[in-house]
Amino acid sequence: MALFFMNGTVFGQAEQKKITMKVTDVTVLDALYEVNRLCGNLIFFMKEEVGRENTLVSVDVENLSLLETVKKIIEGTSLACIEKNGRLIVAPAVQMPVTVCGFVTDQRKSPMPGATVMVKGLTLGTVTDSRGWYKLSVPQLKDFTLVFSFIGMKEAERKYAGKDTINIILYEDVQAMDEVVVTGYGNVSKGSYTGASTTVKASDVMMAGVSSIDQMLQGVVPGMLVMNKTGMVGASPKIRVRGTSTLLGSQEPVWVVDGVIQRDPQPFNSEDNTKFSVDADDIRQLAGNAISWLNPNDIETITVLKDASATAIYGSQAANGVIVITTKKAKVGKISVNYNGDFSIGQRPRYGLYDLMNSAERMQLSKEIYEERREFTNGSVVLPIGYEGLLQKLFNKEITHEEMASEYEKMARQNTDWFDILFRNSFNHSHSLGISGGSEKIQNRTSFGFIQENGEAKGNGMTQFTASSNTTINLWDRVTINMLLNGSVREVDGFAYGVDPFNYAYNTSRVIPAYNEDGSLFYHEKQGEGSAAISNKSTYNYNILNERSTTGSESRTRNWGTTIDLKWQILPGLEYQGLVAYNSSSSDTKQHATERSFYISSIRGYEYGTIIENTSDVGVTPLPMGGVFNMFLKPEEIRAQIDLLPEKNKFVRVLERESGEKTFLRVYNDMGHFPREAEITAAFKRIVMDLPKVGFLTGHGERDIKKLGDRDYNSFTLDKSFRYALINQGFDIENVTLDKEVNPEIRILVIAEVRDEMSEVECENLDKYIACGGNLLIMNEPKSAGNIEPLLAKLGVKVVPGTLVRQTENFSPDLILSSPTKEAGEMAYWFENMIKENQVIVTPGVSGLEYSTDKGYQVTPLFLTDSLVWNELETTNFVDDAIELNEEAGEVQQRYATGLALTRKLGDKEQKIMIFGDADCISNGELGMFRQDILANNFNIVMGSFFWMSDEEVPVDVRRLDPLDNQVYMDEKGLATWKVIMMWIIPGLLVIFSILIWIRRRGR
């Protein structure tokens, strides 16, 4: 027995293949062989079974389909033919199976992939594909029944009645819904879902007095931590699914509501907050998280996807876990109205709940500490409060022993109840109204919610209003539209700038009163920042009631969104599903502290009203008047005001005139971080003056101001994080090409290593710029000097052939050191400072410069080599080859000029040109280079050159005049006298004074 078989996939070819053949009086087997030859072996049959058929056949066909051709061959025989998966099978008719196919869908006409189709009583079956399509071949049976099943759906049976197509609709089995995992992109049976997940019903976790679903999940889902890090109402808890997945990025899980990923209303990540106080780093807690807008009464189920498998659906952001929420949908039936009301009373904390000392116990403790001569721990600041304050007054002779004893008894009976003063028994209530119903064609569920929570701490409260409408429309049997519209308004009032009622009540001595006897507030000293206005002052008056009334935080969050979900079953097995969602949220979060608060007093350095305005003391305080107001905006709100993308979204300060001109003050990557006098003055100059614009020539292989490579010029030009970059010192910078005339606004043109020859037009435009008096900075390189020599010749400058070298033990021979000349120091104080500090510039590969004055320019050497060097003409490999002076080859040993300054008068304007024999000396790589034993300062080339060529406008000169009284005159006799005073008399007096203090303390 032989079976003919061909490997490969040939789906659909049996229908498309056309046969043309003519045979006469041949066996069926020979005819099938001929057809297989023509069609490429698309017919499968058993040789022995077909060979038993002795009937001779004659076939004459032209462009007939393969199936019809085979049927014509076996016509009148005991053979039969069927098509299966694009192939034809020929076999005896009694063995032909019955093929049943169809679609399995749910009641919404959605396909159900993975549904099971079995023959009842047999182990024969199949599963549906992604379209819900199945195809099953059943042996010849007298009758049989098909069983259709799917997790979460009711099982269905259909008896075969001779019809090969059986379509089936499965209906939900409400009792089996717990076995379905909702991933947000579809429902997966729990048995088929391989990831770790937990599903809970909202009705099972509802808690009285809790306004958000995230707080209700505390202790409900295994592996998920829900931590309330603050005692304020309206604050969002910190949620971690299976621990911490990252130390740097966001650790928050992804929230998905009805298939739509929710975004936080605030643009930054929350940080740990263990206080009532909400500062800038954790202000997001007041604004709420991604689902604070959602009414818990609108939720049907919550599914937590807890492992890495969720990243296959939602990407890397799902590494922190995914929480999928399904909201309630409308049901067919009469209109139903559902109301839920929740009323709760919160109990304020009391001293009876904690093991804390009363006033008498606290006074007795302080007394025992003093009597036993015990000490507080190192670093502790003992303020003059309570018993310690009485001792200080006694030692200063402000009170007598009798007065101290009377005050002691009074303080021991004080027992201020801070918990009663700062807290209250709160009353909270929430209301939810839901209206649901509809016909077979349209169903709607609309809900409204209102929540008001008053925190136990006075001054903390939250109010929220929510609305939601969910409509399902069945346009036709195969088209379903679901529309969701929701919105919410949320307001939260809280504390700010260190105000923490519980921490204060728990840790503050009850000896301290809240009010004076006349009813005014009692202030005690509290440690703050060191004062810049008053020396040795770091404590300021504090009363928490005053602080609570003069500081605060409030947040107003508005959310609204809409979702349209369309499902259209175009054909059996072909369905289109599309979801469009739009969400908008805005959060106005504000903090304030007035000038009468402790927080501002600590910044100001003195109490409000204690120093007269416009005095010298006010001049040294960072905040002489007013308070602080902070407002946090979302990224799109910031972008509406200013585009920070060019600043890489870093912190900047904006200076803006009333006429609209603006500039930035940036934060720099150095020890100082913030702008200093030079940068601030340059910023003001930029918006009130026309400062020099610098152009960098491009198009001939010049150094690039935007690239970060070692040879390029980004560091000193456009690096916004570098304090001394030209852009931070008042210059505007742009690239320049010479295919057209140079912009007249360009006052300084930089030509850094011309590698390619300039065209005739470019040379003409450059000559025009020079003729008009434009300033130039020319940076040459020995290897490409030929391209710049025509320009230098017009200026009277010549490049010495070769590369300057010197004999050195530690560095490459072509590493040349150059020192500024005296004339350079007179041109720019940057060069003068180099002379004072014995600093040099390092030029790795430099040409010497020679000059003449016959071109009308006055030439000044700026930098000369610090030792004798020669122009090497023979050696080019300075790493492996040794150098040797060869005067016969034209090499001359001397001190060469490596930098020149040229000037000439053009009318009332002075043209300034600087030329250097090396372009690498101010490159990114060289400015960041450090070489041991070389005191180099290449950056002063940049600062000094542009300072001189900008007519000393920028960089701003912030030097101060040297003090006139800077010398001390003393003769030898006076020196001997002061030596005795300093070495003997003053130390002796200090010893005697210390002994007297020790004796006095021992007497006490």
GROMACS .gro file of C-alpha atoms in nm, residues 15 230 259 357 482 506 567 627 712 748 823:
model
   11
   15GLU     CA    1  -0.994   2.586  -0.628
  230THR     CA    2  -0.076   6.058   5.547
  259GLY     CA    3  -1.005   4.929   2.833
  357MET     CA    4   0.333   6.257   7.994
  482ASN     CA    5  -2.117   5.168   2.359
  506TYR     CA    6   0.196   6.399   6.994
  567LYS     CA    7  -1.833   4.647   1.738
  627GLY     CA    8   0.543   8.549   5.165
  712ASP     CA    9   3.371   7.019   1.799
  748ILE     CA   10   3.175   8.828   1.525
  823GLU     CA   11   5.002   9.331   2.552
   0.00000   0.00000   0.00000
